C-alpha positions as CSV (number, residue, x, y, z in Angstrom):
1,X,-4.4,116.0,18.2
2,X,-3.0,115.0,14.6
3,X,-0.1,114.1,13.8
4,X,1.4,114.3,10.2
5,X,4.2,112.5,8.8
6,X,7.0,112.8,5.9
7,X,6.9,110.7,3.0
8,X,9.4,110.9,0.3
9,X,6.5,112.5,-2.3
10,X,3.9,114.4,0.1
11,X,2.8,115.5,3.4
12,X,0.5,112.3,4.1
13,X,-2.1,112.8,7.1
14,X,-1.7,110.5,9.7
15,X,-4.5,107.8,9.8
16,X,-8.1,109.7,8.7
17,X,-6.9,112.8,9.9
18,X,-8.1,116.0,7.5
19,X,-6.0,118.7,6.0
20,X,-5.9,122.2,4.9
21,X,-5.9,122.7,1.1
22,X,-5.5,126.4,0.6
23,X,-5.8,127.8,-2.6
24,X,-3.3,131.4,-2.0
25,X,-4.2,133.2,-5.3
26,X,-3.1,136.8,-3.3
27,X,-0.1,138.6,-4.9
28,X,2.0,138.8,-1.5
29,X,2.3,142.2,-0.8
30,X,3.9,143.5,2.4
31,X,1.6,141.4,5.3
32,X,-0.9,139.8,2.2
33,X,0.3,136.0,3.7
34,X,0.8,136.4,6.7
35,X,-2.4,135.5,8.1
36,X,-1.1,131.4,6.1
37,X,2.8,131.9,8.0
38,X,0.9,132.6,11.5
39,X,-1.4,129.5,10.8
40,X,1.4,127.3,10.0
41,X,3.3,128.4,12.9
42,X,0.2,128.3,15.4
43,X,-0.8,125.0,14.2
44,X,2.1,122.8,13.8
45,X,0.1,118.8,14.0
46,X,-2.1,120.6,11.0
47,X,-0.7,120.2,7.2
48,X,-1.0,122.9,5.2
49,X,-1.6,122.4,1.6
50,X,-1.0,125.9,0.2
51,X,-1.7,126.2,-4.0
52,X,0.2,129.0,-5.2
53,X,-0.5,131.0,-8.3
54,X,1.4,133.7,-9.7
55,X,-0.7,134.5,-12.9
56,X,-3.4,131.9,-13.7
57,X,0.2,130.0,-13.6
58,X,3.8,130.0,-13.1
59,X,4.0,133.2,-15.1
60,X,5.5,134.2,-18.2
61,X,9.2,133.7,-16.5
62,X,11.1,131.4,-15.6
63,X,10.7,132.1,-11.7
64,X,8.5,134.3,-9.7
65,X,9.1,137.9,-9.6
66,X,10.9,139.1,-6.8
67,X,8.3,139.6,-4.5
68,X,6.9,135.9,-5.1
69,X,10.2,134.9,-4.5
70,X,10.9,135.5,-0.4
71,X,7.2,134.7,0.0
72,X,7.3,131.0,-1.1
73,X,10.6,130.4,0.4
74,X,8.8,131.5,3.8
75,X,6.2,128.9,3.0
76,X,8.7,126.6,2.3
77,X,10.4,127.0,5.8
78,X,7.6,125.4,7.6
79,X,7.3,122.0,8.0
80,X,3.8,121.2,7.7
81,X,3.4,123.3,5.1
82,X,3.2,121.7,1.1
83,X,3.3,124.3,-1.5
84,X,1.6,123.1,-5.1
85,X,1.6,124.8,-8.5
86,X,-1.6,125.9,-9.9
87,X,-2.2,124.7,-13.3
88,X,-5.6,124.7,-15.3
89,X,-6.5,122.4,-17.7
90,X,-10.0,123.8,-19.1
91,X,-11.8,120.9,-18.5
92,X,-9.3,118.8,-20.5
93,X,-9.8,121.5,-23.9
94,X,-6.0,123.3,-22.6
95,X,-3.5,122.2,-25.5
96,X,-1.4,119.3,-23.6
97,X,2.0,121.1,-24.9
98,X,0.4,124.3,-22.8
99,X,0.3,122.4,-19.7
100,X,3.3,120.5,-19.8
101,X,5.1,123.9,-20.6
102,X,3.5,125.5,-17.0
103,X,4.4,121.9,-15.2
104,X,7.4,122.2,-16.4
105,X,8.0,126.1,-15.3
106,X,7.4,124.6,-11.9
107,X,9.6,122.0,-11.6
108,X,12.5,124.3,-12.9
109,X,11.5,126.6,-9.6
110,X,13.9,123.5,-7.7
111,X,17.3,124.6,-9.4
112,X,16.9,128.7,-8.1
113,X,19.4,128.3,-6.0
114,X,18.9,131.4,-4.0
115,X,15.8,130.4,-2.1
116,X,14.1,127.5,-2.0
117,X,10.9,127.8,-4.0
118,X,10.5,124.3,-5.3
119,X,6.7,123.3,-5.1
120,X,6.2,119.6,-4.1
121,X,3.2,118.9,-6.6
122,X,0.6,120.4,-9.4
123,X,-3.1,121.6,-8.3
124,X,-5.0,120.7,-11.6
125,X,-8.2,123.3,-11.9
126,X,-10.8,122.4,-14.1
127,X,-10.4,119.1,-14.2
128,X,-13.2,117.4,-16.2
129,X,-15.4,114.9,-13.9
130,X,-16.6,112.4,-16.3
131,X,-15.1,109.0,-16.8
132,X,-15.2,109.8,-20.9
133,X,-11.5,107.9,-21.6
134,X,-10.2,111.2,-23.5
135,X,-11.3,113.3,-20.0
136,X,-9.6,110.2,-18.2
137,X,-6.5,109.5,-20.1
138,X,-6.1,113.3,-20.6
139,X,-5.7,113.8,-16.6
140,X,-3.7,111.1,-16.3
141,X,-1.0,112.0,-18.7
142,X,-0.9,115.0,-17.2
143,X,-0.2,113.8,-13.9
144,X,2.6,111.2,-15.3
145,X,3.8,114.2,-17.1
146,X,4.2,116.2,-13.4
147,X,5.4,113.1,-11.6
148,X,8.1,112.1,-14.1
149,X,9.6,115.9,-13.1
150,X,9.6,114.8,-9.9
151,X,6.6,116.6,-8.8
152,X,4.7,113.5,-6.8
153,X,1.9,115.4,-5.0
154,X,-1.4,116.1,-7.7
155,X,-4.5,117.5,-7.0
156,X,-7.0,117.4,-9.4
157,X,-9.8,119.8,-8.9
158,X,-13.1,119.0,-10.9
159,X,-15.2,120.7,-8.3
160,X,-17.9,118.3,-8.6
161,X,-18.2,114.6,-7.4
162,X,-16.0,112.2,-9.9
163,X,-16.2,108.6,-9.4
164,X,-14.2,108.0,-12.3
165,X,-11.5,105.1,-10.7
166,X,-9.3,106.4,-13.0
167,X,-8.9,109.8,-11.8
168,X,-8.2,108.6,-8.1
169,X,-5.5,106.2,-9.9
170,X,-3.9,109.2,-11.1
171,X,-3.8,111.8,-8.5
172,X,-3.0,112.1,-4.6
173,X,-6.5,114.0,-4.1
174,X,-9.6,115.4,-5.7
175,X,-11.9,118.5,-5.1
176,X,-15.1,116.7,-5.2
177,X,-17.1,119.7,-3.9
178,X,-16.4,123.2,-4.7
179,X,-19.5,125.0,-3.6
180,X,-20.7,127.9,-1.9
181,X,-21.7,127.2,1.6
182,X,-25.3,128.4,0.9
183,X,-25.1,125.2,-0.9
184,X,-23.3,122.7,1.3
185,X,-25.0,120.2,3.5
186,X,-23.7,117.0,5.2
187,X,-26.4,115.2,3.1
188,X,-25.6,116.7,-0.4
189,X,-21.9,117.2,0.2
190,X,-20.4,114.9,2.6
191,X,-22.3,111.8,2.2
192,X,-22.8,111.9,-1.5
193,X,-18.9,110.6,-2.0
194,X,-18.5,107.1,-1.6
195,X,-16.6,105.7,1.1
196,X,-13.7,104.6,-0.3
197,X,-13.1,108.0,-1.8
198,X,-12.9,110.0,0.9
199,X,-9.6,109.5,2.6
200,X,-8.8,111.4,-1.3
201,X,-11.4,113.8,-1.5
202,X,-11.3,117.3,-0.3
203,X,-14.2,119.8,-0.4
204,X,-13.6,123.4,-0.4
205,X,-16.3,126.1,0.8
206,X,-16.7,129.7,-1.0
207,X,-18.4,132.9,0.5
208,X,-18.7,131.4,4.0
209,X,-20.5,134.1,6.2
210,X,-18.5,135.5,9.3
211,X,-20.9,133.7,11.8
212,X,-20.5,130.2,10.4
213,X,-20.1,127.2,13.0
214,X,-16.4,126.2,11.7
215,X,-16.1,123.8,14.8
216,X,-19.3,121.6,13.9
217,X,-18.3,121.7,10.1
218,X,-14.9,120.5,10.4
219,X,-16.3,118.0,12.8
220,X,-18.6,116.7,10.2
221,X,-15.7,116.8,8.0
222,X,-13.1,114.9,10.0
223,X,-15.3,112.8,11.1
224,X,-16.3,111.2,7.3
225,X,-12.7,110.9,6.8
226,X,-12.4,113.5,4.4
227,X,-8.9,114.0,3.7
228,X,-8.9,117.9,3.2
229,X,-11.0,121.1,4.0
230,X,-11.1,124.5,3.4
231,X,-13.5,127.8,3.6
232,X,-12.8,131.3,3.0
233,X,-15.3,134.2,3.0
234,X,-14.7,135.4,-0.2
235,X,-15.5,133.9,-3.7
236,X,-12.4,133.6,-5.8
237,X,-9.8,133.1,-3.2
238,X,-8.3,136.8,-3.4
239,X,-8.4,137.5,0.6
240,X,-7.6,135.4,3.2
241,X,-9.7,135.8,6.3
242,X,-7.4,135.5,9.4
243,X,-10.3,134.7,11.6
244,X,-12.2,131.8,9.5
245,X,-8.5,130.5,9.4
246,X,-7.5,130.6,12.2
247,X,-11.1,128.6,13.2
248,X,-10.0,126.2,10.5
249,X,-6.6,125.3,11.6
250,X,-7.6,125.2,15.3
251,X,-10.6,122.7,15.3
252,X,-8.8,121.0,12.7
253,X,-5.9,120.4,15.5
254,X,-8.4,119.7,18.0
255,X,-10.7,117.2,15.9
């Protein structure tokens, strides 16, 4: 069973023990999260790393709308649960002020003092995956920028194998495989990433068919010392399947 500890910045897995990183880009209509809530409350020993998105973003204002609103704070009442901001960088071409402006959207979420929607960290899509020192220094300010708001978990999210030290200097973890699981292999996804990068590394699985053998992958998964997983049947994370979930969270508590 795992067993997951508080640190004053993140969620931290326990020894080698492997995550959930969930990207939730679902607008949370009546019963649209639910399937994430039951998870979190079924699976306590598993941390769930939940990206939300409101609008490729925080959104135009200066908090969620009010149906965001009561949805985060129910993420937020779970314990293993770690709710990031999704920010994209376009492969470092984003204007830096543009970013800093949506990291800094997030980090205003802590002072509503309604509900508690604060986010603990910044999930940075398309992340470059070169070790070019603009890509490099590029990231890396950006993460500074986050942390210096007091958002200490990052996530950068290449989607492809980065060995750049620089990068894993920078941020808590990195998407080093983004792939559709047609694609994935132990071979040419697992064992590609060097050993010393996998207790930061996550890999995340698109259009997963319903008959997939979730037990053996997260097995496989666990067992390289990934630090974080996740599949989902669709392609651009619009639907949550509360079945291939459900599999996820369970062998992932079981590994």
């Amino acid at each position: 069973m795992k067993t997951t500890i508080l640190s004053a910045a993140c969620l931290v897995p326990f020894s080698a023990a492997t995550d959930v990183l969930l990207p939730l880009y679902v607008y949370p209509l009546s019963g649209a999260w639910d399937a994430v809530y039951n998870a979190a409350s079924a699976y306590p020993d598993v941390t769930f790393n939940v990206i939300v998105n409101p609008d490729s973003g925080p959104g135009a204002g200066q908090y969620p709308d009010s149906t965001t609103i009561p949805a985060i704070n129910k993420l937020n009442s779970y314990p293993n649960v770690q709710t990031l901001g999704y920010v994209h960088t376009s492969y470092a071409s984003q204007s830096v002020s543009k970013v800093e402006s949506n990291v800094s959207v997030y980090a205003g979420w802590a002072s509503y003092s309604e509900s508690n929607i604060a986010v603990k960290g910044i999930f940075f899509d398309e992340a470059p995956n070169n070790d070019d020192p603009t890509s490099t220094d590029y990231m890396s300010n950006a993460a500074s920028y986050a942390r210096g708001l007091g958002l200490d978990c990052i996530i950068f999210n290449p989607g492809a194998l980065t060995t750049a030290t620089a990068y894993y200097d920078a941020a808590d973890l990195i998407v080093n495989e983004e792939i559709a699981y047609s694609s994935y292999s132990k071979s040419s996804t697992v064992d590609v990433i060097p050993s010393q990068y996998r207790n930061q590394s996550a890999i995340i699985l698109h259009d997963t068919p319903s008959g997939a053998d979730i037990s053996s992958l997260v097995s496989t998964i666990v067992g390289a010392g990934i630090a974080a997983f996740y599949a989902t049947e669709d392609c651009c994370y619009n639907s949550i399947t509360t079945s291939l979930l459900d599999s996820i969270s369970s062998s992932l508590e079981n590994a």
